[in-house]
Short mmCIF file of C-alpha atoms in Angstrom, two decimals:
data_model
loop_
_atom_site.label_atom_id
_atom_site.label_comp_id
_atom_site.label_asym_id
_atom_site.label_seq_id
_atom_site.Cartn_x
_atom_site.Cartn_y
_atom_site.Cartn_z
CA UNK A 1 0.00 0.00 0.00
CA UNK A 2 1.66 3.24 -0.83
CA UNK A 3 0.56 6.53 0.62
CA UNK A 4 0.20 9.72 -1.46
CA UNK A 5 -0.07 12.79 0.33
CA UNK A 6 -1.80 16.13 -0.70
CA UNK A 7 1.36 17.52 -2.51
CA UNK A 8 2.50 13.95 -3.88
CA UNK A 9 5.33 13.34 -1.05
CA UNK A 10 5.67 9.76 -0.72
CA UNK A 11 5.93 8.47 2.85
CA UNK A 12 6.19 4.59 2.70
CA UNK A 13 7.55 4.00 6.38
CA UNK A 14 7.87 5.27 9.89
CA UNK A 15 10.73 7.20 8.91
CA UNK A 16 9.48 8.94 5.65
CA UNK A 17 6.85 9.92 7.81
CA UNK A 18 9.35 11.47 10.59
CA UNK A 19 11.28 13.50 7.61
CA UNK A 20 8.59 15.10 6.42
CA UNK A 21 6.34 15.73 9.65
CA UNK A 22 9.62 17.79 10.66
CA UNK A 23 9.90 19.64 7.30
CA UNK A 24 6.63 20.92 7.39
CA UNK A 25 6.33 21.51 11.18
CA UNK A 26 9.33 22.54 12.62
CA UNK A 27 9.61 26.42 13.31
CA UNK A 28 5.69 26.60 12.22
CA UNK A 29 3.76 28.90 14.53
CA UNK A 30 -0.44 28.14 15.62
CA UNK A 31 -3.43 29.54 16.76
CA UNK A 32 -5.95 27.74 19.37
CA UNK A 33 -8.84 30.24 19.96
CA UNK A 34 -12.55 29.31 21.64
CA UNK A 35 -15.44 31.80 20.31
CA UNK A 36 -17.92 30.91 23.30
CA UNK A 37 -20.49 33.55 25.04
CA UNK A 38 -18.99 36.88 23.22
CA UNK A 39 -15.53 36.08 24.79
CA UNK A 40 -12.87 34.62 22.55
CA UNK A 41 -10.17 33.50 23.71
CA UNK A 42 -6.47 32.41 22.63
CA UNK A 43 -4.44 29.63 24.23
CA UNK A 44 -1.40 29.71 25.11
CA UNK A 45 -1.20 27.85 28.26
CA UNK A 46 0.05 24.28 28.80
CA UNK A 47 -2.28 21.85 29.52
CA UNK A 48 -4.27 23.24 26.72
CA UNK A 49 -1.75 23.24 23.73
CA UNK A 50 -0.10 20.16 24.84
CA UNK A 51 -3.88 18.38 24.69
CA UNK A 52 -4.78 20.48 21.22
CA UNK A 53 -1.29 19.35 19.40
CA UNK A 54 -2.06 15.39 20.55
CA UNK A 55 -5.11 15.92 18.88
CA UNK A 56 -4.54 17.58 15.73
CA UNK A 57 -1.25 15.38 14.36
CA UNK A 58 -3.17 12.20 14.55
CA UNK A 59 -5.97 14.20 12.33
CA UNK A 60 -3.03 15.96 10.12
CA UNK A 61 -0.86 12.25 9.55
CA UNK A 62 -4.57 10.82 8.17
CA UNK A 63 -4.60 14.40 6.30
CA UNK A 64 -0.98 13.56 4.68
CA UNK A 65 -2.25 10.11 3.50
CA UNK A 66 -1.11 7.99 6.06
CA UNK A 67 -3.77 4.80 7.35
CA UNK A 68 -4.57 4.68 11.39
CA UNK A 69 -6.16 2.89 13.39
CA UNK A 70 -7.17 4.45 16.56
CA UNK A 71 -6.74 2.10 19.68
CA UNK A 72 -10.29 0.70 21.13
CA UNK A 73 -10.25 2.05 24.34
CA UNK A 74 -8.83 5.88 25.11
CA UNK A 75 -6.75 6.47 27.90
CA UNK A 76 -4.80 3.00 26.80
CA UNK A 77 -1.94 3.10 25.50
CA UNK A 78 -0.81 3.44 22.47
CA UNK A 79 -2.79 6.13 20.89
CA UNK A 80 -3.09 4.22 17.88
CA UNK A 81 -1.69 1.76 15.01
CA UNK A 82 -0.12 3.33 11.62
CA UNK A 83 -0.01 0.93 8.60
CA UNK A 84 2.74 1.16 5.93
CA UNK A 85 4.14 -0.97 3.12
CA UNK A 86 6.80 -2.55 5.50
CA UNK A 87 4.92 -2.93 8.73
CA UNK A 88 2.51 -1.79 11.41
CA UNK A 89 3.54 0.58 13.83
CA UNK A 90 2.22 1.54 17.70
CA UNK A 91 2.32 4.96 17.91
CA UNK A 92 2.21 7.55 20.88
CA UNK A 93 1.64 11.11 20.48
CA UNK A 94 3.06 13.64 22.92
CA UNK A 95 3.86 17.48 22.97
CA UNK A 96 5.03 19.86 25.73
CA UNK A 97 6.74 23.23 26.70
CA UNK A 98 10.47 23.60 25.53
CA UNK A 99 10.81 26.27 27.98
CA UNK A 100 10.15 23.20 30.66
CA UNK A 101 11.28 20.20 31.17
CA UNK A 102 9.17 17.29 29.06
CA UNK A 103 7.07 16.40 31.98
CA UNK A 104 4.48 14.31 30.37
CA UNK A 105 3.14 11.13 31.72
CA UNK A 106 5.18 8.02 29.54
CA UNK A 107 2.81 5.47 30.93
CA UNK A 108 1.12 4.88 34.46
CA UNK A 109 4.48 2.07 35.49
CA UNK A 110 1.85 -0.33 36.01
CA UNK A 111 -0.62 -0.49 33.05
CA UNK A 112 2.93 -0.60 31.64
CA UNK A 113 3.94 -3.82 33.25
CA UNK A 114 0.59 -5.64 32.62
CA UNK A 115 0.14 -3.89 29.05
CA UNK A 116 4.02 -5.24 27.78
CA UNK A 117 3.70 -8.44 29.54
CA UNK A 118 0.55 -9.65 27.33
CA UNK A 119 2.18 -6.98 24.05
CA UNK A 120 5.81 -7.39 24.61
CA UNK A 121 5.55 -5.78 21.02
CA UNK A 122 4.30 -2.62 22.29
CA UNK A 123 8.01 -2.18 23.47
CA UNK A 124 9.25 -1.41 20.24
CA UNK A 125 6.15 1.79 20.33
CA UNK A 126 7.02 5.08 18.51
CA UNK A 127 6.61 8.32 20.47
CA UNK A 128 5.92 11.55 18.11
CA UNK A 129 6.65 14.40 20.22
CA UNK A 130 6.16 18.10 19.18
CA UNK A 131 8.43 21.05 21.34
CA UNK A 132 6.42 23.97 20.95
CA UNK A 133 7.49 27.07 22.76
CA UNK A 134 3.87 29.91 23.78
CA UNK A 135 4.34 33.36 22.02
CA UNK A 136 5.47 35.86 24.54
CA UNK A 137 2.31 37.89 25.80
CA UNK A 138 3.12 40.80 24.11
CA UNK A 139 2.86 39.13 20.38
CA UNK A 140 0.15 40.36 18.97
CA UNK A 141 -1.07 37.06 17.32
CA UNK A 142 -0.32 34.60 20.32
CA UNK A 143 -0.22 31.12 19.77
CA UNK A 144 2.41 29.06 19.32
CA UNK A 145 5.03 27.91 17.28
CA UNK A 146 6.54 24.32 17.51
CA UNK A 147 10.60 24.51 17.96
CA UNK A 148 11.47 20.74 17.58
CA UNK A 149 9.78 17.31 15.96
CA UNK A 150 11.22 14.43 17.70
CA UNK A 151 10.45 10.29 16.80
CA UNK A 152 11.78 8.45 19.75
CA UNK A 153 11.80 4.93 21.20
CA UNK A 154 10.25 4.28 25.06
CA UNK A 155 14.18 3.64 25.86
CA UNK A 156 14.80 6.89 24.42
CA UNK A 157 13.02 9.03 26.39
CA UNK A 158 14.11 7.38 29.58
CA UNK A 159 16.94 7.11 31.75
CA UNK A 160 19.01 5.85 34.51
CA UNK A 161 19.87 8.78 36.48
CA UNK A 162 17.31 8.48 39.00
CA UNK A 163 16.34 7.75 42.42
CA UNK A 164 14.84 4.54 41.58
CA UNK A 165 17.24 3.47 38.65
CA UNK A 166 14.50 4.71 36.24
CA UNK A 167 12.68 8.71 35.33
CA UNK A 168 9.92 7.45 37.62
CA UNK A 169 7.41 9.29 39.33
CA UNK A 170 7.26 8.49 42.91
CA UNK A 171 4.26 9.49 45.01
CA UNK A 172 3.34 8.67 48.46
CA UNK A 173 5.95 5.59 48.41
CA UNK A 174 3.89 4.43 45.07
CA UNK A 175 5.06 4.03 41.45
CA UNK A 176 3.11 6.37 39.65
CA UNK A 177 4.49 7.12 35.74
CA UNK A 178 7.63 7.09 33.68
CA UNK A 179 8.19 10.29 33.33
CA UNK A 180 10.66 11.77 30.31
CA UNK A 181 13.85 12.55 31.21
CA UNK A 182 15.43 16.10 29.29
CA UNK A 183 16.24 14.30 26.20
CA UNK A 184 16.24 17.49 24.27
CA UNK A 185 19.26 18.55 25.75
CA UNK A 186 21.17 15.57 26.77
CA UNK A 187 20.09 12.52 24.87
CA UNK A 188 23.26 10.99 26.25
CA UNK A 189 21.16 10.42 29.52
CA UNK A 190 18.73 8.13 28.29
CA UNK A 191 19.40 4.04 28.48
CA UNK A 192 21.68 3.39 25.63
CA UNK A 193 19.37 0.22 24.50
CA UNK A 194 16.10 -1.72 25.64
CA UNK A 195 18.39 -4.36 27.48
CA UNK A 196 19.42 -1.26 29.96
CA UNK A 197 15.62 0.07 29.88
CA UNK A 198 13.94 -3.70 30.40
CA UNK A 199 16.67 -3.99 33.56
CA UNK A 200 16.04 -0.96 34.84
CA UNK A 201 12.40 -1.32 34.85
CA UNK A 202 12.29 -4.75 36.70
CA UNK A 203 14.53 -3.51 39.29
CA UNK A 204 12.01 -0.67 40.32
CA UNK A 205 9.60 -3.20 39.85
CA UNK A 206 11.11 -5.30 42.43
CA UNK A 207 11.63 -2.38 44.86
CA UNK A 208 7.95 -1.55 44.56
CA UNK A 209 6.57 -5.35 44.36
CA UNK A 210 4.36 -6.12 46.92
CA UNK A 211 1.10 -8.18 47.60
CA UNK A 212 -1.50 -5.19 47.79
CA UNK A 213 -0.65 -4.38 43.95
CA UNK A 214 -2.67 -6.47 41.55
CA UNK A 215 -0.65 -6.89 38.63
CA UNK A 216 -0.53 -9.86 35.96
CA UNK A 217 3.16 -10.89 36.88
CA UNK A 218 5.58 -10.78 39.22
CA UNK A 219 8.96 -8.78 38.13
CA UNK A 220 11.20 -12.17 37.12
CA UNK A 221 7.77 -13.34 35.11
CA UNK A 222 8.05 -9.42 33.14
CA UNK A 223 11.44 -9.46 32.63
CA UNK A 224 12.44 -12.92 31.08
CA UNK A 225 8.94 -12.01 28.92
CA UNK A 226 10.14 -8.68 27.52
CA UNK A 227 14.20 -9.95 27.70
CA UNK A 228 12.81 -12.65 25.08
CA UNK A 229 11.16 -10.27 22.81
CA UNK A 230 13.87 -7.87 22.66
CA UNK A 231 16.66 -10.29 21.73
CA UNK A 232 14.22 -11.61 18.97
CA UNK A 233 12.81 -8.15 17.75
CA UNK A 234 15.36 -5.42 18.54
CA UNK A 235 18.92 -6.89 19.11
CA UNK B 1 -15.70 45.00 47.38
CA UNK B 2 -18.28 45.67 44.94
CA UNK B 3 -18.05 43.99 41.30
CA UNK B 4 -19.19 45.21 38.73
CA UNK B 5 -19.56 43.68 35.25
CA UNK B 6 -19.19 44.87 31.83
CA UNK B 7 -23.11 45.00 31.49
CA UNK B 8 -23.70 46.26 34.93
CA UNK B 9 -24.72 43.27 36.98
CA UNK B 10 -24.00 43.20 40.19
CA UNK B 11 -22.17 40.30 41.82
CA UNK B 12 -21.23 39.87 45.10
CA UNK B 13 -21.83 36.36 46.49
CA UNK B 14 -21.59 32.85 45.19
CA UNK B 15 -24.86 32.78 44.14
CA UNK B 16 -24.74 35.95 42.35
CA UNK B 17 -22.07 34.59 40.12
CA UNK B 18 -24.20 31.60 40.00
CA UNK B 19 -27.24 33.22 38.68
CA UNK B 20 -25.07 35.21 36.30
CA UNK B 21 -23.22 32.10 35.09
CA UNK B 22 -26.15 30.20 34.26
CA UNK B 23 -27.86 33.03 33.16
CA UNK B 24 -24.77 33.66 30.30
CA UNK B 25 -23.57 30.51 29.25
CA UNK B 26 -26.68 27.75 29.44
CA UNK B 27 -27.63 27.03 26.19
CA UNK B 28 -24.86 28.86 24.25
CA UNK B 29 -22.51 27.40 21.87
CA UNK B 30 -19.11 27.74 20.90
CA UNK B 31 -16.40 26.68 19.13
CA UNK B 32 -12.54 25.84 19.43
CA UNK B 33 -10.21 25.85 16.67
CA UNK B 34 -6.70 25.13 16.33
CA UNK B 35 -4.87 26.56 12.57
CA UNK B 36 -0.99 25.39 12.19
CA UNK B 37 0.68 24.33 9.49
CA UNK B 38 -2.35 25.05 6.59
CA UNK B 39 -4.55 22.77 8.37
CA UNK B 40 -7.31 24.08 10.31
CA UNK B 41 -9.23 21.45 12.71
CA UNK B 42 -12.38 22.25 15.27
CA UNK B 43 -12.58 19.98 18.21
CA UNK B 44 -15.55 18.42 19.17
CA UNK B 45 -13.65 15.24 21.60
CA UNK B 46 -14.40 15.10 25.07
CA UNK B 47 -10.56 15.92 26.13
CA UNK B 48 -10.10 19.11 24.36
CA UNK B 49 -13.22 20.46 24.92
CA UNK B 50 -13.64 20.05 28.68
CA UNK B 51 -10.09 21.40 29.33
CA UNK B 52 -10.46 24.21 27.32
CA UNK B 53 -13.76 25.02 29.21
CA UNK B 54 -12.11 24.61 32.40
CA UNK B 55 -9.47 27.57 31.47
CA UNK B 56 -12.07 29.57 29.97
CA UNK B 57 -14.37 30.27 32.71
CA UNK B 58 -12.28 31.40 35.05
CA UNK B 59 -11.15 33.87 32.53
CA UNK B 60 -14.37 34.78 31.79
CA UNK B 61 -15.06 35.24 35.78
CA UNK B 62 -12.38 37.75 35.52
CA UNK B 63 -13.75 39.74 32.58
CA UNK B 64 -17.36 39.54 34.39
CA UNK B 65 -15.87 41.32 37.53
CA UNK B 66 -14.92 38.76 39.81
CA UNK B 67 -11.52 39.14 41.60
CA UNK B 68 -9.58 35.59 41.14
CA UNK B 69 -6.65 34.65 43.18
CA UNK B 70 -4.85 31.19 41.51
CA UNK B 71 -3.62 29.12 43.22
CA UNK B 72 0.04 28.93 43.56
CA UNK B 73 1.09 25.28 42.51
CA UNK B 74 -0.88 24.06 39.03
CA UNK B 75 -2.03 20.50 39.43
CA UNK B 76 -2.96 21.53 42.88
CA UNK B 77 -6.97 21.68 44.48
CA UNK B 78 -8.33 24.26 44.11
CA UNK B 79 -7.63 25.64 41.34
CA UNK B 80 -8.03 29.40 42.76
CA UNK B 81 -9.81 31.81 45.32
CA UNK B 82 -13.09 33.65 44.46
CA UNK B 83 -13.11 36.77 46.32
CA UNK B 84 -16.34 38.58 47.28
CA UNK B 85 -17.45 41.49 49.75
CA UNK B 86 -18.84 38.61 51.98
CA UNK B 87 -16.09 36.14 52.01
CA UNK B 88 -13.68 34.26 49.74
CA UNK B 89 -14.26 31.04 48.46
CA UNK B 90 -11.93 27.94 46.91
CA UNK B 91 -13.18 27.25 43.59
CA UNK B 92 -12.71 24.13 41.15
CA UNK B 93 -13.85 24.19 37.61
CA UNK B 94 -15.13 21.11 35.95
CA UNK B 95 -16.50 20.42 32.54
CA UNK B 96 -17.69 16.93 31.00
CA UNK B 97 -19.72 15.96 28.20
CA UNK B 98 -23.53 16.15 29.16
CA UNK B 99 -23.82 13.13 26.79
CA UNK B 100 -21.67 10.55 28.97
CA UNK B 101 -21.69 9.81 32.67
CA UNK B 102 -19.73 12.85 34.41
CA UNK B 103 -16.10 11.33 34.51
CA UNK B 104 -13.61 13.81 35.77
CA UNK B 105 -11.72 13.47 38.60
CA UNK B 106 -12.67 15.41 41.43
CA UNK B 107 -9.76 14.65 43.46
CA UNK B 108 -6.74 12.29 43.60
CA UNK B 109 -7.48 10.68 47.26
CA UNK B 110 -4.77 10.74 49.23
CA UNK B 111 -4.21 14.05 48.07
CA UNK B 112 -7.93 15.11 48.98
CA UNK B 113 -7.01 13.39 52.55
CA UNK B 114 -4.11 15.42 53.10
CA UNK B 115 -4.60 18.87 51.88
CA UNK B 116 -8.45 18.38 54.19
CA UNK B 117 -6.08 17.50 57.04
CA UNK B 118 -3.90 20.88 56.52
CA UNK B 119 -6.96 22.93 55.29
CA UNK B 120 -10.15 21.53 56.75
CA UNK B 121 -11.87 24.55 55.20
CA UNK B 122 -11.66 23.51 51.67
CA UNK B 123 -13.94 20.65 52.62
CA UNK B 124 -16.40 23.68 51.89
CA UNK B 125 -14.71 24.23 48.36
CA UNK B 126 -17.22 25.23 45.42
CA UNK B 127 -17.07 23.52 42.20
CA UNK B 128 -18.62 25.38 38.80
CA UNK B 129 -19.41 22.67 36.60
CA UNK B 130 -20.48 23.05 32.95
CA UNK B 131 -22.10 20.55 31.19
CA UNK B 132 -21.74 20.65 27.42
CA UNK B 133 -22.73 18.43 24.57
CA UNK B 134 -20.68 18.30 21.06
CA UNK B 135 -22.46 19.24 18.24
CA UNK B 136 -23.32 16.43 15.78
CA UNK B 137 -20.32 15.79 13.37
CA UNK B 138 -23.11 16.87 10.21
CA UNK B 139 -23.38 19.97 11.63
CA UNK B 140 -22.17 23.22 9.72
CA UNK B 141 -20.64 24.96 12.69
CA UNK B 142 -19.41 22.25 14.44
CA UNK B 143 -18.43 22.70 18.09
CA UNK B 144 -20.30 22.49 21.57
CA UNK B 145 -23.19 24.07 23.60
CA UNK B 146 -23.33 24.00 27.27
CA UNK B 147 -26.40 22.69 28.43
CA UNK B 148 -26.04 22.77 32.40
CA UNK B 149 -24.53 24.94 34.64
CA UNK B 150 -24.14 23.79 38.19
CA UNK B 151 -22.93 24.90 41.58
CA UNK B 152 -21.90 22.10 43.68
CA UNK B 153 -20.05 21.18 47.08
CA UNK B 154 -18.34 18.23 47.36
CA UNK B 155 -20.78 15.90 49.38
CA UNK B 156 -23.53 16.92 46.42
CA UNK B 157 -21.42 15.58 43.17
CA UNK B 158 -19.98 12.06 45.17
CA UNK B 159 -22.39 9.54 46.71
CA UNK B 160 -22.28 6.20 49.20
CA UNK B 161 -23.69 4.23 46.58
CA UNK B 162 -20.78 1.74 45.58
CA UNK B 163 -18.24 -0.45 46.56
CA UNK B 164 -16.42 1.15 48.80
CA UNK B 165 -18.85 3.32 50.72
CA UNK B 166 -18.05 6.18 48.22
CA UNK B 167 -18.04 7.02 44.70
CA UNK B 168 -13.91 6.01 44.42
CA UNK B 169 -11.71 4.98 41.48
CA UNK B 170 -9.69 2.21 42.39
CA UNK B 171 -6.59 0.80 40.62
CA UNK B 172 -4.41 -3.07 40.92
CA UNK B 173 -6.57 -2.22 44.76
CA UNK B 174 -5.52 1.37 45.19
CA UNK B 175 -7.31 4.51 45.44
CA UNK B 176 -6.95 6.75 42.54
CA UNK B 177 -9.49 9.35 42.51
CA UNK B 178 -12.63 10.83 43.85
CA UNK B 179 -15.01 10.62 40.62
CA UNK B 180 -18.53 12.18 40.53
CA UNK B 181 -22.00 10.09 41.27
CA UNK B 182 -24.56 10.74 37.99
CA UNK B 183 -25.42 13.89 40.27
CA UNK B 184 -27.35 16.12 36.89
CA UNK B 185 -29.90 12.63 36.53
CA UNK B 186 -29.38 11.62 40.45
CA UNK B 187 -28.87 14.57 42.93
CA UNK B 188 -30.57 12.30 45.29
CA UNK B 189 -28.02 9.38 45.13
CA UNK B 190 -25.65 12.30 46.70
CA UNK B 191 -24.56 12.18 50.16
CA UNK B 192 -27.13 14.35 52.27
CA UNK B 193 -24.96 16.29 54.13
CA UNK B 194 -21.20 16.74 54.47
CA UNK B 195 -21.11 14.74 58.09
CA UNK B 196 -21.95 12.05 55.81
CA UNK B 197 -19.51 12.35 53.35
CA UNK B 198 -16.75 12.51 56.17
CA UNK B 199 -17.78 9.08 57.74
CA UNK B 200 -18.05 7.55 54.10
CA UNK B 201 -14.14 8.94 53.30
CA UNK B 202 -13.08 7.62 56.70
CA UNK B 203 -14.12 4.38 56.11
CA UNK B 204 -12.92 4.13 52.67
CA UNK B 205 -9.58 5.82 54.09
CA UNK B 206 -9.33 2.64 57.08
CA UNK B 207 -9.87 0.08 54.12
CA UNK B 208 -6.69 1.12 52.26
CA UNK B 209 -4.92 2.15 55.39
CA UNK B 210 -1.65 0.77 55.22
CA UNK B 211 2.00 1.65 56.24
CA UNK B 212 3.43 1.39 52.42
CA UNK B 213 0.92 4.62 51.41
CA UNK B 214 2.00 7.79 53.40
CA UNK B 215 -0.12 9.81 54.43
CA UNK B 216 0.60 12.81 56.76
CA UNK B 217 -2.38 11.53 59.19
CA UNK B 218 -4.31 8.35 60.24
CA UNK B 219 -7.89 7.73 59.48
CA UNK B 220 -9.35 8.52 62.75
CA UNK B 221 -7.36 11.99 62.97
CA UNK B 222 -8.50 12.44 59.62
CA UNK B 223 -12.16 12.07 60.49
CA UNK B 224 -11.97 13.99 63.65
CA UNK B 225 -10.45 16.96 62.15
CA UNK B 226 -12.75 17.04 59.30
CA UNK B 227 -16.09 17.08 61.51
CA UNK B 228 -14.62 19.19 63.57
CA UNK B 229 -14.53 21.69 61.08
CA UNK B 230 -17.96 20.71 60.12
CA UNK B 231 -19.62 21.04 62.85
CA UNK B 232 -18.49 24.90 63.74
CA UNK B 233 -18.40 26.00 60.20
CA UNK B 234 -21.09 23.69 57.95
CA UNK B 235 -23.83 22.95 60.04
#
């Protein structure tokens, strides 16, 4: 199946797609306005771009000829399946503040466990992520204007350099998400392959194992699983 | 402090802002568009809508007269201060999709238990919640209209009606979040008063008592400063 986009580009596989999604977004500026009750409104927050942008380049990537599926449930991860000649791909979408650290939520750690242990495919998922940067207040048409198109791999995104041998968020003694680490600036943080990520991950979840969590396998049980599939698949 | 609104209204209470909100916004529509790159999109999903809603109005309480304090951390309840001649007043803003059960999350749970514990007073914290329905995809001007507004305390939007005593998200057995009863069908599944409400977080708080979670305070100190406060304050 070959994909044709609007002005005949020809994107045939994850990384014909990644070319061109940075050629004609990078350094492109946006609008998000509401028109509700006589009070518009432009957005330049967070939380609201962030949500608008994961939104709009699963619409624009079906716009540039490329086939998705969207993923049954929401809220599961991934966001959805992209078909090309070569292969079917999990995707993830994500976008945040350049002027902050990427703080958005990988996975919850333990729909991760139980999601990889029955999908040990879903490993090898492809995060999009758009950097935008807010207009300064003072621009007369605010918006925004994405700075950086990224494609990255879970083990990517993630790194050792942490309390817990993994970005992990931590709250009341309780594994919440993997969190991003600043791979913008120093990719040479992250885990250098998904060996390092797999083993990182089953140590936390052997710090954090404990009866009262209801998961589908214990740590050993996750890690031979996803040690198999990566020596297969990705080694 | 007297407020005064573009149109001359007068608001100086709660309920003022109540009558005014409802007033305004039931039964208007809008519309939220993002343009980048060439490719315009209007969002009509549940996510982008509802969080765009929930910046919006208390923008809109600004432009209407009302003097808004945020509050300091993001992510943190409530999500500002209302301030009025008679008194100032924690305020959350909520918006879900008239169309589907209400599914936000009122509150993470331990975070609910311990920011009650160190502030029994936002027990008594208001939220606005709008209910809006997308417009059919055939439409021309495709977008929303909000149907209901509502002006709620706590103990009216969450009910004893469920598993645990309490309308409670619960994840691999832990609590996640405080999530809303059907209260715009069901107001009278609610809890009937907020002494209620206390004894039905209590218990649900000594079921998932346990040293790994920490908390700043036990159950029973928990429950005893809450009613406490309710007593001399709500009663």
């Amino acid at each position: 199946m070959r994909h044709q986009s609007h002005d005949s580009e020809i994107i045939n596989n994850l990384d014909d797609l990644y070319v061109y999604t940075k050629e004609k977004l990078q350094d492109k500026s946006g609008v998000i306005t509401i028109h509700f009750a006589d009070r518009p409104h432009t957005y330049t927050k967070n939380d609201v771009v962030g949500n608008c942008l994961q939104e709009w380049l699963p619409e624009w990537f079906q716009h540039i000829g490329v086939t998705l599926t969207p993923t049954e449930e929401t809220q599961k991860f991934p966001d959805f399946v992209a078909h090309f000649e070569g292969g079917s791909y999990d995707v993830e979408v994500k976008a945040w503040n350049v002027n902050a650290s990427p703080a958005f939520d990988i996975a919850n750690f333990y729909s991760f466990i139980d999601t990889t242990y029955e999908h040990p495919e879903k490993l090898n998922a492809v995060y999009f992520i758009l950097g935008y940067e807010p207009r300064r207040e003072d621009d007369l048409e605010r918006g925004f204007v994405v700075r950086n198109v990224y494609m990255k791999r879970i083990w990517q995104i993630t790194g050792p350099k942490h309390k817990h041998g993994i970005s992990l968020q931590v709250k009341r003694g309780q594994p919440y998400a993997l969190r991003p680490i600043g791979f913008h600036r120093h990719p040479e943080n992250a885990f250098t392959d998904p060996v390092a990520f797999i083993c990182a991950v089953h140590n936390a979840y052997k710090q954090f194992y404990s009866a009262e969590v209801k998961t589908i396998c214990t740590p050993d049980e996750w890690k031979s699983c996803l040690l198999k599939y990566a020596q297969n698949n990705l080694m």
